[in-house]
CSV table of C-alpha atoms in Angstrom, one decimal:
chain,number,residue,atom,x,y,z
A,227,UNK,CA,144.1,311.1,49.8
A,228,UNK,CA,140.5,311.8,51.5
A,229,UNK,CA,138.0,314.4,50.3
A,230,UNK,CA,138.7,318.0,49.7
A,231,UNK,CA,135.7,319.5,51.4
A,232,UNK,CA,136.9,322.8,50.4
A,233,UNK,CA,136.9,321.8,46.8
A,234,UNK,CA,133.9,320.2,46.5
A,235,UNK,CA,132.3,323.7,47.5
A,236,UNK,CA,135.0,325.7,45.7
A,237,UNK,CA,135.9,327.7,48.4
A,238,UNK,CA,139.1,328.1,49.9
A,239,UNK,CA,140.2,326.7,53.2
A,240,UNK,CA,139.6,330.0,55.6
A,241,UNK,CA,136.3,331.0,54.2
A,242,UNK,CA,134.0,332.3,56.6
A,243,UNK,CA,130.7,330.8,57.2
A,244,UNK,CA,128.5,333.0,55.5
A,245,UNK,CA,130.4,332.3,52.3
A,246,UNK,CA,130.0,328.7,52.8
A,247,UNK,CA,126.4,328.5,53.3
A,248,UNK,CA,126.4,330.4,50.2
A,249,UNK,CA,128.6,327.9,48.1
A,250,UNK,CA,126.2,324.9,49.2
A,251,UNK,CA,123.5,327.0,48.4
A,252,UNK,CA,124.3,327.3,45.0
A,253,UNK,CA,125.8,323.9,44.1
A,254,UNK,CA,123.0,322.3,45.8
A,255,UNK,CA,120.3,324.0,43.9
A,256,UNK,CA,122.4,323.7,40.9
A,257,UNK,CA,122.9,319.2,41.4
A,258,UNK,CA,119.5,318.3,43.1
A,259,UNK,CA,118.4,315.5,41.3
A,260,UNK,CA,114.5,316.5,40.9
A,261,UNK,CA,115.8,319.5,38.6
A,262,UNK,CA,119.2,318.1,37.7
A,263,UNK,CA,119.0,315.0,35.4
A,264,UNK,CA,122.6,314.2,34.5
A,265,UNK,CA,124.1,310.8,35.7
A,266,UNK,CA,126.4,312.5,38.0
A,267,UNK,CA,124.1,314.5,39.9
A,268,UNK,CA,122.7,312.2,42.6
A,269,UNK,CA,126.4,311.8,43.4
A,270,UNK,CA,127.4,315.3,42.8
A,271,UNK,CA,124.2,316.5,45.5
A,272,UNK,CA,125.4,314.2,48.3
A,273,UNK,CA,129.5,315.0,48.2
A,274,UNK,CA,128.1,318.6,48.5
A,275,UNK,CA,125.8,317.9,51.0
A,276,UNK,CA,128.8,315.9,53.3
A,277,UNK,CA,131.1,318.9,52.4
A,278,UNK,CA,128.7,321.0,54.0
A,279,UNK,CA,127.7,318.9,57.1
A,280,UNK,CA,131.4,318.9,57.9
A,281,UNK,CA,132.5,322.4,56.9
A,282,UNK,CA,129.7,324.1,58.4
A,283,UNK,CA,130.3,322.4,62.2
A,284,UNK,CA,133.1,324.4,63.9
A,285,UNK,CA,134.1,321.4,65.4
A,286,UNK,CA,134.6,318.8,62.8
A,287,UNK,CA,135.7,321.9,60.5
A,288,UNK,CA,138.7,322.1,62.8
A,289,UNK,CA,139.3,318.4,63.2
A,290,UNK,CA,139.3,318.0,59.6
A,291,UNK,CA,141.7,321.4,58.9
A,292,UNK,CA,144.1,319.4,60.5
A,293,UNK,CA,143.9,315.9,60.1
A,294,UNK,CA,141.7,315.7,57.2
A,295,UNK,CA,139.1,312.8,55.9
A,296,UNK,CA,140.9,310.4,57.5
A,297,UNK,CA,141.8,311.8,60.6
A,298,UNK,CA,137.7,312.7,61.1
A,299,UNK,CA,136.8,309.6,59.8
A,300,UNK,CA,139.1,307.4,62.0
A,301,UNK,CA,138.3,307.7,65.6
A,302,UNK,CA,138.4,309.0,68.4
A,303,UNK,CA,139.7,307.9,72.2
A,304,UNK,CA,143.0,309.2,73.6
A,305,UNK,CA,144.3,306.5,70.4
A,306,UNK,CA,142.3,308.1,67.0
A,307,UNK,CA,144.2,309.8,64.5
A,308,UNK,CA,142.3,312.9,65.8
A,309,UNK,CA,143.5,312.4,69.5
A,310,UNK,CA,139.8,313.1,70.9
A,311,UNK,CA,136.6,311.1,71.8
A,312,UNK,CA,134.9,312.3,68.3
A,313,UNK,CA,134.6,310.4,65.3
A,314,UNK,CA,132.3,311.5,62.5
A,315,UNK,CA,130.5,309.5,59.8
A,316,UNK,CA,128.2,311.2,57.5
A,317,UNK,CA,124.4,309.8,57.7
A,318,UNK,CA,124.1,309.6,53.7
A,319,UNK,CA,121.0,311.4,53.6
A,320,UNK,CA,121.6,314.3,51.5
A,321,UNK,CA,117.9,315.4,51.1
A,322,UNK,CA,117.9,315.8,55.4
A,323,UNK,CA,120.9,318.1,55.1
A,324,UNK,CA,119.1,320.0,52.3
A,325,UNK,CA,115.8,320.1,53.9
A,326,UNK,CA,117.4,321.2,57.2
A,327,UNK,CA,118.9,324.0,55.4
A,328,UNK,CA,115.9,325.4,54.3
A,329,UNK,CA,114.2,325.2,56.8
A,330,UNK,CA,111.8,322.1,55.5
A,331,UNK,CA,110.6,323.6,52.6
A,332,UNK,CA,111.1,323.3,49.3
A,333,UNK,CA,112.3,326.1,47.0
A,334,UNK,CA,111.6,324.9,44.0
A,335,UNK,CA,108.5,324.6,45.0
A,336,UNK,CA,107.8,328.3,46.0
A,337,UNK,CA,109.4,330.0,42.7
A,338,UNK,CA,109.3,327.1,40.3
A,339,UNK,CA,106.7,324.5,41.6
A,340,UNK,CA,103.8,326.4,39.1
A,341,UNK,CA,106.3,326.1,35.9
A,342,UNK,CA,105.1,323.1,34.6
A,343,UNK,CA,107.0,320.9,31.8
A,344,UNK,CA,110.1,322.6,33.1
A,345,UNK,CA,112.0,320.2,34.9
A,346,UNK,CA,114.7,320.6,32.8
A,347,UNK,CA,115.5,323.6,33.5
A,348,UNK,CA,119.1,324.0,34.8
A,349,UNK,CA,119.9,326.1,37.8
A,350,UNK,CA,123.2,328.1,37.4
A,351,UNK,CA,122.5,330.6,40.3
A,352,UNK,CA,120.3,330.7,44.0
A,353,UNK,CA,117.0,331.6,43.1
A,354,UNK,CA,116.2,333.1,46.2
A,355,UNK,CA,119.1,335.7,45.9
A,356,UNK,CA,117.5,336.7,42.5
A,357,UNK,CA,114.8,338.6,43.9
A,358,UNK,CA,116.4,340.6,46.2
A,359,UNK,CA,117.3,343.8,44.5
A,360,UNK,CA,114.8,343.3,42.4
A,361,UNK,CA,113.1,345.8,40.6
A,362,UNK,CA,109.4,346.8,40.5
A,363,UNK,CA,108.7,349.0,37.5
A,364,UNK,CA,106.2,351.4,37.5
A,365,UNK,CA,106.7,351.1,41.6
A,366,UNK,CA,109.5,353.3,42.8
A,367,UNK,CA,110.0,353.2,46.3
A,368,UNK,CA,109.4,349.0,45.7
A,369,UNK,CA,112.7,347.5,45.4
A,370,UNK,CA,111.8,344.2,45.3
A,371,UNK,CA,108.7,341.9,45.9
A,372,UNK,CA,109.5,342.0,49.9
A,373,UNK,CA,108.3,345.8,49.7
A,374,UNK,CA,105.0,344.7,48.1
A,375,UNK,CA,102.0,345.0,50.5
A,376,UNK,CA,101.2,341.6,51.8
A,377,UNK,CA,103.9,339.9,50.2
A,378,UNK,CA,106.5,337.9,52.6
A,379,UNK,CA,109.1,335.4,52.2
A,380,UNK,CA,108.0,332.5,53.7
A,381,UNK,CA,108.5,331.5,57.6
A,382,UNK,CA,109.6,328.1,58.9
A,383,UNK,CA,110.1,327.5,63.1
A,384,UNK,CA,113.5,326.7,63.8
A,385,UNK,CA,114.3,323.2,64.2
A,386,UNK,CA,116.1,321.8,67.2
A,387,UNK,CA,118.0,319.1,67.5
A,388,UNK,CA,116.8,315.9,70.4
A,389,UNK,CA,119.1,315.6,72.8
A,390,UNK,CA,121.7,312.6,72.5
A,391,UNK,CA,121.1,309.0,72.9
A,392,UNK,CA,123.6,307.3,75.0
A,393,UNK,CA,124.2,303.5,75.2
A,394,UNK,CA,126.8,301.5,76.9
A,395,UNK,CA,129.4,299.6,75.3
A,396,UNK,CA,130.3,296.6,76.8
A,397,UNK,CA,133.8,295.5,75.9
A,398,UNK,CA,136.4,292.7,77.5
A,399,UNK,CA,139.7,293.6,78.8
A,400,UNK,CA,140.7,291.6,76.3
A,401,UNK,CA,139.5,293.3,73.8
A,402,UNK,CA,140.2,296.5,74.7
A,403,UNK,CA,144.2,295.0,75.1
A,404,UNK,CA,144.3,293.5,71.1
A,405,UNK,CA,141.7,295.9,69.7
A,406,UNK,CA,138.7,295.5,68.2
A,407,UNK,CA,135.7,296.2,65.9
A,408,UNK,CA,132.3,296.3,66.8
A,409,UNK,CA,128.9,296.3,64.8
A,410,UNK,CA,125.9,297.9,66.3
A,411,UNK,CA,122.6,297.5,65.1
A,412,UNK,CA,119.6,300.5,65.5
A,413,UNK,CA,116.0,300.9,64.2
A,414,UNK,CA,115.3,304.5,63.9
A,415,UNK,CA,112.6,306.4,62.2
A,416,UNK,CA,113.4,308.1,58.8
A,417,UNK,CA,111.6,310.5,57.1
A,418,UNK,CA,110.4,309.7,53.3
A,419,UNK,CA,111.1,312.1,50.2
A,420,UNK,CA,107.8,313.7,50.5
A,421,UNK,CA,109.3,315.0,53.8
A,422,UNK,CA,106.0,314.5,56.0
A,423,UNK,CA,105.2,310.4,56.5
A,424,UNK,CA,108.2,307.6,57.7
A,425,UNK,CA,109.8,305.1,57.5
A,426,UNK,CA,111.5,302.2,59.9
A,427,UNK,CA,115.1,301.8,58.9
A,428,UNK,CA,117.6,299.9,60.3
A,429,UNK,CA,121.4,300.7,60.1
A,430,UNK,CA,124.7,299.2,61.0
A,431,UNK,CA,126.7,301.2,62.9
A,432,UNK,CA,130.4,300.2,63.2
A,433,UNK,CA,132.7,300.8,65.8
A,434,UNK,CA,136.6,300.6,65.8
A,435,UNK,CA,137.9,300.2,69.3
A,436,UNK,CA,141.5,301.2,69.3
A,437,UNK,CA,144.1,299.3,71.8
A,438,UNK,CA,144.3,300.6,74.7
A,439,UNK,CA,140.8,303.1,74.6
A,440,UNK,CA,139.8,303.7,78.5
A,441,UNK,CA,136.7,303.2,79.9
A,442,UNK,CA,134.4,305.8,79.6
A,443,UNK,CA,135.5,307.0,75.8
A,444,UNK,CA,132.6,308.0,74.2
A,445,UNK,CA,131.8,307.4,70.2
A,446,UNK,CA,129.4,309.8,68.4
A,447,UNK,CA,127.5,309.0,64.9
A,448,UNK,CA,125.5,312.4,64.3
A,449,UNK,CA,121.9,312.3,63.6
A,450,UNK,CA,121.3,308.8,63.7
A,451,UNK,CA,118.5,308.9,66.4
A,452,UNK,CA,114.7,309.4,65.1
A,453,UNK,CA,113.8,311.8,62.1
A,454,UNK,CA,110.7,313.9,62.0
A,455,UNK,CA,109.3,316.7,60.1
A,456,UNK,CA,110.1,318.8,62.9
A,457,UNK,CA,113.4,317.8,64.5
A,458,UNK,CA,116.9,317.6,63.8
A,459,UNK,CA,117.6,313.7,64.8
A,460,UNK,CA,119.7,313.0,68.1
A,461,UNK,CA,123.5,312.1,67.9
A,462,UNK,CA,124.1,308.6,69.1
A,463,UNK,CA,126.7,308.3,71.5
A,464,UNK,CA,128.1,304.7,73.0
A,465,UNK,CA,130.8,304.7,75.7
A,466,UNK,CA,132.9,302.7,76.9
A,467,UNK,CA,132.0,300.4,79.8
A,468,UNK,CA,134.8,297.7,80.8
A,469,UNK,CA,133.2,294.1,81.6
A,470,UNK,CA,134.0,292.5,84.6
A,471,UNK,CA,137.0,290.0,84.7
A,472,UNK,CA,137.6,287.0,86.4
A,473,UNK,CA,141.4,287.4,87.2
A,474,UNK,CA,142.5,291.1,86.1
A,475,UNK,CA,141.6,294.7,86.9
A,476,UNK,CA,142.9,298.0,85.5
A,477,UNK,CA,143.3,301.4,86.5
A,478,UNK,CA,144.0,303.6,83.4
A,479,UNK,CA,146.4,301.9,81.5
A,480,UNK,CA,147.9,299.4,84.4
A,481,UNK,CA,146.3,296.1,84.7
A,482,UNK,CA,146.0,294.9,88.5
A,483,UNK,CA,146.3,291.4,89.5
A,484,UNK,CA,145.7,290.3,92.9
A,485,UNK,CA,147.6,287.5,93.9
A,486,UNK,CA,146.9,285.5,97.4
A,487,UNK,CA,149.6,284.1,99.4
A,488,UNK,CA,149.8,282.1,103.2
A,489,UNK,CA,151.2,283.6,106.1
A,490,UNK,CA,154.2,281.2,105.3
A,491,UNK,CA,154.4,282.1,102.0
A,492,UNK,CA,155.2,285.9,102.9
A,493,UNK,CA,157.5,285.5,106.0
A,494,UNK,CA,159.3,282.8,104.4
A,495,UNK,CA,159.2,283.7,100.8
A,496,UNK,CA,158.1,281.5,97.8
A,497,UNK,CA,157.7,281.3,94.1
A,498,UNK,CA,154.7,282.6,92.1
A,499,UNK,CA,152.9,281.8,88.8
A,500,UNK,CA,151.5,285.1,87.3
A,501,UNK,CA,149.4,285.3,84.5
A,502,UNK,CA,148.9,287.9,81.7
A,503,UNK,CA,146.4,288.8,79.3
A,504,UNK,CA,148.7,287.6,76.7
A,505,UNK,CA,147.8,283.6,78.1
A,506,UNK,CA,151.3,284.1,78.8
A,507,UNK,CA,153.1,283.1,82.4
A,508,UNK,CA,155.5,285.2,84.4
A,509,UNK,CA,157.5,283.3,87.1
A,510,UNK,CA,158.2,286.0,90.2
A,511,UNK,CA,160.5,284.6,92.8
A,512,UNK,CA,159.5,286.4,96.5
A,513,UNK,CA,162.6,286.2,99.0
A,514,UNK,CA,161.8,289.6,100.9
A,515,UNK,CA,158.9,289.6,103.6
A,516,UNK,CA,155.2,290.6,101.8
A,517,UNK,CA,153.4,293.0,103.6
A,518,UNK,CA,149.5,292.5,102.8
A,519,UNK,CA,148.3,295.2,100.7
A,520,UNK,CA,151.6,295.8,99.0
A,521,UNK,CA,152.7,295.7,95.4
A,522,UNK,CA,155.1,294.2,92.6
A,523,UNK,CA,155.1,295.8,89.0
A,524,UNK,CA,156.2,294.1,85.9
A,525,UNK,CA,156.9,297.3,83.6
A,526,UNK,CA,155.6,297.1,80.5
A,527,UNK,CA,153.1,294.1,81.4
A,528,UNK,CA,149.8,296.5,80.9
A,529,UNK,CA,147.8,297.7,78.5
A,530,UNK,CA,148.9,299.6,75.6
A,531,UNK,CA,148.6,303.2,75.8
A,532,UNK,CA,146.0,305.3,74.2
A,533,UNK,CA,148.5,307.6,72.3
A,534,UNK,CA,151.3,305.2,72.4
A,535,UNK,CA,150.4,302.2,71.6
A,536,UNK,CA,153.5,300.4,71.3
A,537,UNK,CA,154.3,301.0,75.3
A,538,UNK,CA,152.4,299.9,77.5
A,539,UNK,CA,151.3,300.2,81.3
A,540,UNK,CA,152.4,298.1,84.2
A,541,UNK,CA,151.2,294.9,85.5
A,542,UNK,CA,151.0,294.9,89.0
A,543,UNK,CA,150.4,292.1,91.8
A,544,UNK,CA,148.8,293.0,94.6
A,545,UNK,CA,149.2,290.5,97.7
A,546,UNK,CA,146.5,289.6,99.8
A,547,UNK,CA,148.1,287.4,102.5
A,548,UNK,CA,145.9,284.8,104.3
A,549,UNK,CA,146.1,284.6,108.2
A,550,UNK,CA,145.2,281.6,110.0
A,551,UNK,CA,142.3,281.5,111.7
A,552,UNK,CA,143.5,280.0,114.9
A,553,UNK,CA,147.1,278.3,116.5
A,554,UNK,CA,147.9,275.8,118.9
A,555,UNK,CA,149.1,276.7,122.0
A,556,UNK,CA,152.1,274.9,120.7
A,557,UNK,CA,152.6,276.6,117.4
A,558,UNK,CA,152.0,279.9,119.4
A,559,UNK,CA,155.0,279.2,121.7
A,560,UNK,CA,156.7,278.6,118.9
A,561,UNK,CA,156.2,281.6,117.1
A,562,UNK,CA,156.8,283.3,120.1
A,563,UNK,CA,160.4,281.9,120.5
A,564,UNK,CA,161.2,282.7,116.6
A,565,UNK,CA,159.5,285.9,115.3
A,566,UNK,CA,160.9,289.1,116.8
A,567,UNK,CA,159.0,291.8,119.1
């Protein structure tokens, strides 16, 4: 069984979004380890802050509503258990996700950050909704601090996030026709707790190609580009690019062999050695006259299909036939008496 993102928040599945942002709120205040000190909290903070990363995107909200962890976890291509080109891994970062939230600053610091020798004080509801509605006495008119002359919550700009970073995949035919898994490595910039100087990090990022994936699939890990105090990071994206093959082609999910006969060969007919991506042989016997240009297929002889990957595509043989470059007058004469008008 995979995470129950709804759980996690204690919401129920159908909650709307303003209700959600709420529920993070709270637990996250409540778990964050610089005013939470139990041994559970560091973990606690961050399965909150993934919950809420997830829940909070319409798009991997609806991905996970109906294939769950796994299913958003797993991949993506026409052959993920999502059926689409998306596959999500959290960043780990738990402090970016809160930070983003509010907006870079820190709320303990504004209504707490003066209470010394109380960090362990525990935090049961938002502190920021406990001043609204509240109460000046002495000051009708004033209900709460926001009606105070000069006083104003706090403003932040709006971050935006960069624009994607996209990087081609090289992968082999055969690769893409067993499967495979891949392991990239990036450098990007991180920010440090303080939440103002960096850091250089570098992070493995692993990619499962599924059988049969096409070229041009494209594979997303969110916010793994740069980190700033001022920008959301860029998603990485790689996709797909087939590498050139010695022998074989494909077009979608049919793999295209070419295979180059004499003139003889295709008026007379002959025998033929074709081979698969398997290292495998298939014997095709040619009685029939071969027109150059046309094709053979051997169902089945492809590459698997994205959704399906127990059938596959076809293999097909194109014929390139190879004319003589000149004839005896002899041989011409010859011909002449044989072949029909």
């Amino acid at each position: 069984m995979g995470k129950d993102y709804y759980k996690i928040l204690g919401i129920q599945k159908g909650t709307a979004e303003d209700e959600i942002k709420k529920a993070y709120r709270k637990l996250a205040l409540k778990y964050h380890p610089d005013k939470n000190k139990s041994p559970d909290a560091e973990e606690r903070f961050k399965e909150i802050a993934e919950a809420y990363d997830v829940l909070s995107d319409p798009k991997k909200r609806e991905i996970y509503d109906q294939f769950g962890e796994e299913g958003l976890k797993g991949g993506g291509g026409g052959g993920g258990p999502n059926g689409t080109n998306f596959q999500y891994t959290f960043h780990g970062d738990p402090h970016a996700v809160f930070a983003e939230f509010f907006g870079g600053r820190n709320p303990f610091d504004i209504f707490f950050g003066q209470r010394n020798g109380d960090d362990e004080m525990e935090i049961d509801e938002d502190p920021l909704s406990s001043f609204s509605g509240f109460g000046m006495p002495g000051m009708p008119g004033m209900p709460g601090m926001g009606g105070m002359p000069g006083f104003q919550r706090p403003r932040t700009a709006t971050k935006k996030q960069d624009p994607p970073v996209t990087h081609e995949l090289k992968v082999s035919l055969e690769e893409i026709f067993s499967g495979c898994t891949k392991k990239m490595k990036i450098r990007h910039k991180r920010l440090n707790p303080d939440r103002q100087t960096m850091r250089q990090e570098d992070t493995i990022l692993t990619i499962d190609i599924k059988k049969g994936w096409k070229e041009g699939t494209k594979i997303t890990f969110p916010k793994q580009g740069d980190e700033t105090a001022n920008n959301i990071p860029a998603d990485i994206i790689f996709v797909l690019k087939d590498k050139p093959h010695p022998v074989f082609k494909r077009s979608g999910s049919d793999i295209i062999y070419v295979a180059k006969i004499t003139l003889r060969e295709a008026l007379c007919g002959c025998t033929l050695s074709i081979p698969t991506l398997e290292k495998k042989t298939h014997t095709m016997v040619l009685k029939d006259v071969i027109q150059p240009g046309s094709q053979r297929r051997i169902s089945g002889g492809g590459m698997p299909l994205p959704k399906q990957p127990d059938h596959r595509g076809d293999l097909v043989i194109e014929f390139q036939v190879h004319f003589p470059e000149n004839l005896s007058i002899a041989t011409r004469e010859k011909m002449k008496e044989l072949l029909p008008l």
